[in-house]
Structures are given as C-alpha cells and as structure tokens.
C-alpha cells in the first residue's frame, strides 16, 4: 500500500521482495542442514547405543578409541578436500562446482586409502581387541571419508536435500548391518558394519551427483588449494588430535572404561550435538554469502549464531539432568551411571564450544586461515591440557571440567581474532575507497 502521490520504482519493489525471499532461502538451507545432521546423528547414536548394550563398558571403550581415531582421519580429509571446497565453491555456477567436487571427492578417497592401509598394518601388529578394531577401521575408511565429502559438496552447492537423503540411505543400510554384527559379538564386527553401510551411502552419493571421484587429480587439487588446505589440515588435525590424545591419556590415567563413560555422556548430548554439527555444515557457506551480499552484517550473524548455540546447549543439558535412572539404563545399560556424572561439565563445555563456533564461521568466511589456525592450535593445547590435567587431579569428572574450562578460554580467543579480522577488513575497504 502506498500513500497517494507517493511514487514506487521497480528497483524498490525488487528489494522489498528480495529480502523475504533471501530469508526463506536461508531458512531452507539451515533446515536441510539440521535435518541432515539429525539423520547422521541418529545413525551415530544407534551405533553407540547398540555397541554399549551389546559389548559392555570396556569393549565400548575400545570401540570409542577406533571412533576417535576416525575423527582424526576425517579432519585430515576435511582440511584437504571438503573445507577448501566449501570456502571457494559455495554458491558458484554448476560448471565450476562439478569439477571441484570430483577432485575433492578423489582427494578424500586417496586420504582414506593411504591412512586406511596404515591402520590395517598397525591393527594387525597390535593384535587383540584394540588391534582388530583398528584393522577393521582401516578397511572402511575410504567409504567413510567419501560419504562425508559428498555431504559437504552438496551443501556447497545449496543442495542440502541430497545430503539428507544420503545420510538416510546410510541409516537404512546400517540397521541390517548392526544385526549381523551383533551375532559376531566383537568390536571389529561393529566397526565393519558402521563403515560398510557408509560405503553404501558413498556409492549412492556418486549416483546423486552424477560425478565420478577423480583420485588421479588429487595432487592437482592439493596444489591448487595449498594456501587454504594445509592450514585447514593443521587446524582440523590439531583439534581431533587433541581429542585423541585426551582419550588415550584418559584411558592410561583412569582406565579404558573412563573413555567409554565420556562417549556415553556424549551420546546423551547427541540431539544438541546434531544441531551443532548440522549448523556447522551450513554456517561457513552462509557466512560466505553474508560476506558477499552484506559484509557489515557478518559480525551480527556470527554473534546470533554463537548465542543460539550456547543457549540451546544449556537447555538440553538441563533437560538431561531430569532423566530418571531407569530410562538412562534402558538406553545405555551399564554405561549410564558413569556417563550421568558427566552431564553437567560436558554441557558447560559444549556451550562454551558453541560460542566459539560463531566466530570460527566468520574467520572461515573471511578466508583468514592464519588467524583461524592460530586459534585452533591454542584451543587444542587447552583441550588436551585441561582434559589430561583434570584427569590426573580428579579422574573422569575432573577431565570433563578441565575440557569445559579449556573451551571457554578458546572461545574468547576465537572472538578476539574475529574482531581483529573484521577491523582489518574494514580498514582495507576504506583505503581502497580513498585511492579509487
């Protein structure tokens, strides 16, 4: 409606309608990110619950060591393949995205095959339950990494629905695989079931995208993306490496059962972690879009993201404290009692990490790889130091509180670096205006 005599222009009308359309598009992409991670986390929760109930606390701890090791390898793949793809090829024309996705997927296969071979050799050398678990992990690593790369590739293309469907296929394939693994009653059987079903989804990803991974072009991809890829590699591996160091150290200081207790508590936080991981799939692409379309809003975007994540974590943790023991024992069996003691410190720690996620998304969007690497190295040192120091002082609970304190310190550094990066970009923009 316009006042009589007031003139409207096609440009004004276009901008008025563009904003609601942009918001709807953003909401749609975020919704698919959450839906995808819900499907992925449901699969992870199903595996964790099934192993915990089937094998008991100690064997669950062994399975968790393999799981944590997979996390390290996954972050190697993401640093070299997925992260550069998301930063540089989000929202680009299909003609640019397709060859980039093929090279990134090929790089993930090369990483999985190389590290998988090492894992098999190490597992056979170790022997026993732990060795069998690592040998099984080595066999399934290529499929696991390729499936994860397809998810990031689809979100970079704005096709979150395809990522969601891919994770649904993984979950469907996982059910019969777990039933067969339960008959074998061993850690390696569950590792093979989990990774084998991921390979099914990885194959489906090739069908969805119509793209064949190009391992032969992995070296060219690494060369092209070396300014980002190697920094993201160090950044990602430092985080997952600190997590692995904490898990191994906790097992050595307190016992393997303590590792299982921590993993059990993480499973209880699964729904929130699903939200956190789901948003992380789309926050960097969305922050990159905000930077291109309205750079002055990037700081606000990151702040709203951080506040929302922290508040959601605290609410979910408060709800978990009200869960009766009989319900927890039904879900996790004998893992419930030690895991329940860790709910409060893990909730505080995850809330602190959520605050840092907002700043990290902004630094990634700005391609400030040096700053984000600096932050991540600091965060990793704090995480390992807090987790192991707390374990030495007060066992499993002390380790959880040490990690919570570490996450709070790391988040403060992430935000300090984002503020500096935004000021630096603003000064550069002003100088360019004056000289133009």
XYZ file of C-alpha atoms in Angstrom, residues 3-347:
345
model
C 0.344 6.967 0.171
C -1.420 8.942 -2.554
C 1.097 10.716 -4.712
C 3.957 8.523 -3.499
C 5.987 7.011 -6.295
C 7.342 3.476 -6.334
C 10.084 2.200 -8.549
C 10.761 -1.272 -9.880
C 14.074 -1.289 -8.001
C 12.452 -0.546 -4.640
C 9.824 -3.190 -5.236
C 12.540 -5.670 -6.146
C 14.493 -5.048 -2.922
C 11.324 -5.291 -0.818
C 10.582 -8.730 -2.181
C 14.200 -9.873 -2.302
C 14.701 -9.793 1.469
C 11.844 -12.167 2.370
C 12.947 -14.469 -0.448
C 16.526 -14.433 0.840
C 15.318 -15.203 4.363
C 13.214 -18.099 3.109
C 16.170 -19.445 1.152
C 18.409 -19.167 4.220
C 15.806 -20.895 6.402
C 15.505 -23.659 3.840
C 19.263 -24.255 3.728
C 19.526 -24.233 7.537
C 16.582 -26.638 7.804
C 18.215 -29.125 5.456
C 21.449 -28.800 7.424
C 19.642 -29.658 10.645
C 17.685 -32.476 9.004
C 20.845 -33.945 7.522
C 22.725 -33.860 10.799
C 19.716 -35.310 12.604
C 19.860 -38.292 10.241
C 23.639 -38.593 10.656
C 23.493 -38.270 14.434
C 20.644 -40.778 14.632
C 22.914 -43.284 12.886
C 25.800 -42.484 15.229
C 23.541 -42.754 18.273
C 22.174 -46.071 17.050
C 25.692 -47.452 16.662
C 26.813 -46.161 20.050
C 23.747 -47.434 21.893
C 23.892 -50.831 20.193
C 27.595 -51.315 20.947
C 27.233 -50.095 24.542
C 24.370 -52.504 25.229
C 25.875 -55.420 23.328
C 29.526 -55.359 24.388
C 29.644 -53.618 27.776
C 31.715 -50.736 29.141
C 35.271 -51.947 28.423
C 34.610 -53.106 24.840
C 32.678 -49.891 24.263
C 35.812 -48.027 25.337
C 37.833 -49.950 22.725
C 35.254 -49.114 20.055
C 35.467 -45.459 21.127
C 39.243 -45.438 20.582
C 38.642 -46.507 16.968
C 35.882 -43.885 16.695
C 38.156 -41.115 17.968
C 40.895 -42.189 15.558
C 38.386 -41.981 12.712
C 37.672 -38.418 13.847
C 41.339 -37.511 13.325
C 41.401 -39.021 9.834
C 38.071 -37.371 8.988
C 39.538 -33.992 9.840
C 42.547 -34.681 7.633
C 40.158 -35.319 4.757
C 38.075 -32.255 5.532
C 41.088 -29.985 5.787
C 42.498 -31.098 2.433
C 39.290 -31.746 0.485
C 35.980 -30.557 1.976
C 36.900 -27.273 3.651
C 38.556 -25.647 0.604
C 35.608 -26.866 -1.486
C 33.102 -25.172 0.838
C 35.069 -21.929 1.193
C 35.796 -21.448 -2.507
C 32.953 -23.216 -4.313
C 29.829 -22.395 -2.297
C 27.115 -20.875 -4.452
C 29.214 -20.920 -7.630
C 27.858 -21.982 -11.048
C 27.434 -25.706 -11.598
C 30.147 -25.698 -14.247
C 32.677 -24.677 -11.573
C 31.273 -26.807 -8.758
C 31.212 -30.170 -10.582
C 34.936 -30.491 -11.439
C 35.848 -29.150 -7.983
C 33.587 -31.723 -6.301
C 35.102 -34.535 -8.397
C 38.634 -33.554 -7.387
C 37.705 -33.086 -3.725
C 35.977 -36.498 -3.648
C 39.013 -38.075 -5.278
C 41.261 -36.480 -2.663
C 39.092 -37.956 0.112
C 39.447 -41.425 -1.435
C 43.231 -41.083 -1.625
C 43.422 -39.968 2.008
C 41.159 -42.809 3.137
C 43.058 -45.461 1.202
C 46.501 -44.313 2.354
C 45.694 -43.918 6.041
C 43.446 -46.992 5.948
C 46.358 -49.134 4.807
C 48.460 -47.836 7.701
C 45.617 -48.535 10.146
C 45.330 -52.139 8.949
C 49.065 -52.723 9.399
C 49.081 -51.145 12.864
C 45.999 -53.116 13.887
C 47.494 -56.428 12.813
C 50.693 -55.582 14.687
C 48.838 -54.685 17.894
C 46.573 -57.724 17.925
C 43.822 -58.300 20.477
C 40.582 -56.324 20.676
C 42.217 -52.963 20.062
C 44.189 -54.208 17.072
C 41.167 -55.870 15.494
C 39.203 -52.633 15.857
C 41.907 -50.603 14.123
C 42.284 -53.160 11.322
C 38.550 -53.007 10.698
C 38.658 -49.214 10.708
C 41.372 -49.226 8.043
C 39.201 -51.318 5.733
C 36.215 -48.945 5.884
C 37.979 -45.562 5.935
C 37.745 -44.816 2.174
C 33.957 -45.227 2.154
C 33.516 -43.211 5.341
C 35.536 -40.267 4.027
C 33.904 -40.257 0.594
C 30.421 -40.230 2.139
C 31.347 -37.257 4.323
C 32.784 -35.355 1.345
C 29.551 -35.752 -0.619
C 27.663 -34.126 2.257
C 29.881 -31.039 2.200
C 29.820 -30.911 -1.587
C 26.009 -30.921 -1.640
C 25.807 -28.131 0.930
C 28.344 -26.068 -1.018
C 26.001 -26.398 -4.000
C 22.978 -25.415 -1.884
C 21.537 -28.925 -2.291
C 21.090 -29.859 1.365
C 18.219 -32.186 0.478
C 20.648 -34.506 -1.306
C 22.936 -34.613 1.734
C 19.947 -35.506 3.905
C 18.872 -38.321 1.582
C 22.422 -39.654 1.530
C 22.511 -39.899 5.323
C 19.087 -41.557 5.328
C 20.456 -44.218 2.988
C 23.355 -44.750 5.398
C 20.943 -45.157 8.310
C 18.764 -47.647 6.431
C 21.792 -49.736 5.416
C 23.108 -49.594 8.978
C 20.186 -51.453 10.566
C 20.717 -54.896 8.970
C 24.494 -54.426 9.253
C 24.231 -53.980 13.040
C 22.005 -57.035 13.364
C 24.673 -59.124 11.630
C 27.431 -57.547 13.762
C 25.585 -58.436 16.967
C 25.785 -62.105 16.008
C 29.574 -61.881 15.752
C 29.713 -60.124 19.163
C 33.034 -58.326 18.536
C 34.326 -54.774 18.266
C 35.647 -55.258 14.731
C 32.265 -56.556 13.525
C 30.563 -53.362 14.662
C 33.297 -51.221 13.071
C 32.823 -53.053 9.756
C 29.030 -52.719 9.978
C 29.244 -48.999 10.623
C 31.783 -48.290 7.885
C 30.357 -50.748 5.372
C 26.952 -49.082 5.483
C 28.690 -45.710 4.964
C 30.270 -47.124 1.804
C 26.762 -47.886 0.506
C 25.818 -44.234 1.038
C 29.076 -43.099 -0.592
C 28.168 -45.066 -3.706
C 24.707 -43.515 -3.670
C 26.362 -40.081 -3.499
C 28.060 -40.761 -6.834
C 24.651 -41.579 -8.296
C 23.036 -38.464 -6.775
C 25.660 -36.077 -8.058
C 26.332 -37.783 -11.355
C 30.013 -37.225 -10.582
C 32.794 -39.790 -10.551
C 35.511 -39.100 -7.956
C 38.863 -38.357 -9.586
C 41.661 -39.696 -7.342
C 44.145 -39.115 -10.182
C 43.546 -35.365 -9.826
C 44.087 -35.298 -6.045
C 47.603 -33.932 -6.428
C 46.383 -31.118 -8.678
C 43.620 -30.264 -6.169
C 46.101 -30.141 -3.292
C 48.394 -27.890 -5.308
C 45.567 -25.505 -6.239
C 44.221 -25.280 -2.677
C 47.527 -25.341 -0.802
C 47.118 -21.806 0.584
C 43.990 -22.943 2.477
C 44.175 -26.725 2.535
C 47.373 -27.208 4.510
C 46.419 -24.613 7.100
C 42.971 -26.183 7.472
C 44.657 -29.583 7.716
C 46.803 -28.485 10.635
C 43.843 -26.688 12.191
C 41.487 -29.675 11.940
C 44.039 -32.304 12.938
C 45.145 -30.291 15.954
C 41.565 -30.365 17.229
C 40.898 -34.044 16.597
C 44.451 -34.931 17.616
C 43.896 -33.219 20.959
C 40.661 -35.207 21.347
C 42.502 -38.432 20.569
C 45.337 -37.544 22.941
C 42.822 -36.829 25.665
C 41.052 -40.169 25.028
C 44.285 -42.162 25.067
C 45.570 -40.261 28.108
C 42.293 -40.716 29.964
C 42.457 -44.426 29.239
C 46.026 -44.586 30.570
C 45.379 -42.462 33.672
C 41.914 -43.663 34.699
C 41.217 -46.739 32.528
C 39.588 -47.660 29.210
C 36.185 -47.718 30.929
C 36.551 -43.956 31.520
C 36.769 -43.432 27.750
C 33.525 -45.354 27.390
C 31.891 -43.199 30.074
C 32.818 -39.991 28.246
C 31.477 -41.371 24.972
C 28.267 -42.403 26.740
C 27.760 -38.856 28.030
C 28.399 -37.509 24.534
C 25.676 -39.814 23.233
C 23.265 -38.291 25.746
C 24.120 -34.873 24.348
C 23.576 -36.283 20.861
C 20.477 -34.255 19.893
C 22.213 -30.968 20.659
C 25.436 -32.104 19.017
C 23.275 -32.925 15.987
C 22.129 -29.294 15.936
C 25.713 -28.081 16.362
C 27.099 -30.274 13.594
C 24.111 -29.650 11.344
C 24.593 -25.914 11.577
C 28.346 -26.272 11.082
C 27.632 -27.788 7.663
C 25.920 -24.602 6.521
C 27.354 -21.822 8.701
C 30.513 -21.329 6.639
C 28.667 -21.256 3.290
C 26.057 -18.898 4.795
C 28.691 -16.665 6.365
C 30.427 -16.522 2.976
C 27.126 -15.468 1.374
C 26.604 -12.773 4.042
C 30.124 -11.505 3.407
C 29.481 -11.197 -0.330
C 25.999 -9.663 -0.065
C 26.112 -7.583 3.158
C 29.602 -7.633 4.709
C 28.634 -5.239 7.517
C 26.258 -7.908 8.872
C 28.848 -10.678 9.244
C 29.649 -9.869 12.889
C 25.972 -9.831 13.845
C 25.393 -13.124 12.029
C 28.242 -14.773 13.961
C 27.073 -13.323 17.293
C 23.499 -14.578 16.850
C 24.813 -17.999 15.885
C 27.040 -18.207 18.973
C 24.303 -17.093 21.374
C 21.757 -19.501 19.942
C 24.110 -22.474 20.168
C 25.149 -21.752 23.757
C 21.547 -21.281 24.943
C 20.390 -24.488 23.241
C 23.218 -26.482 24.805
C 22.371 -25.285 28.296
C 18.684 -26.053 27.836
C 19.379 -29.583 26.608
C 21.814 -30.247 29.465
C 19.225 -29.079 31.997
C 16.687 -31.483 30.480
C 19.160 -34.383 30.716
C 19.611 -33.787 34.447
C 15.916 -34.609 34.883
C 16.133 -38.013 33.146
C 15.338 -40.819 35.649
C 17.922 -43.577 36.152
C 15.649 -46.323 34.835
C 15.291 -44.507 31.500
C 19.030 -43.930 31.190
C 19.821 -47.549 31.988
C 17.346 -48.658 29.342
C 19.249 -46.652 26.712
C 22.889 -47.168 27.735
C 22.855 -50.162 30.082
C 25.805 -50.213 32.492
C 27.333 -47.167 30.764
C 24.549 -44.934 32.187
C 25.805 -44.450 35.776
C 29.330 -43.204 34.944
C 28.019 -41.198 31.986
C 25.344 -39.429 34.063
C 28.022 -37.943 36.329
C 29.487 -36.117 33.344
C 26.325 -34.438 32.043
C 26.846 -31.084 33.771
C 30.528 -30.499 32.903
C 30.025 -31.727 29.339
C 27.039 -29.394 28.908
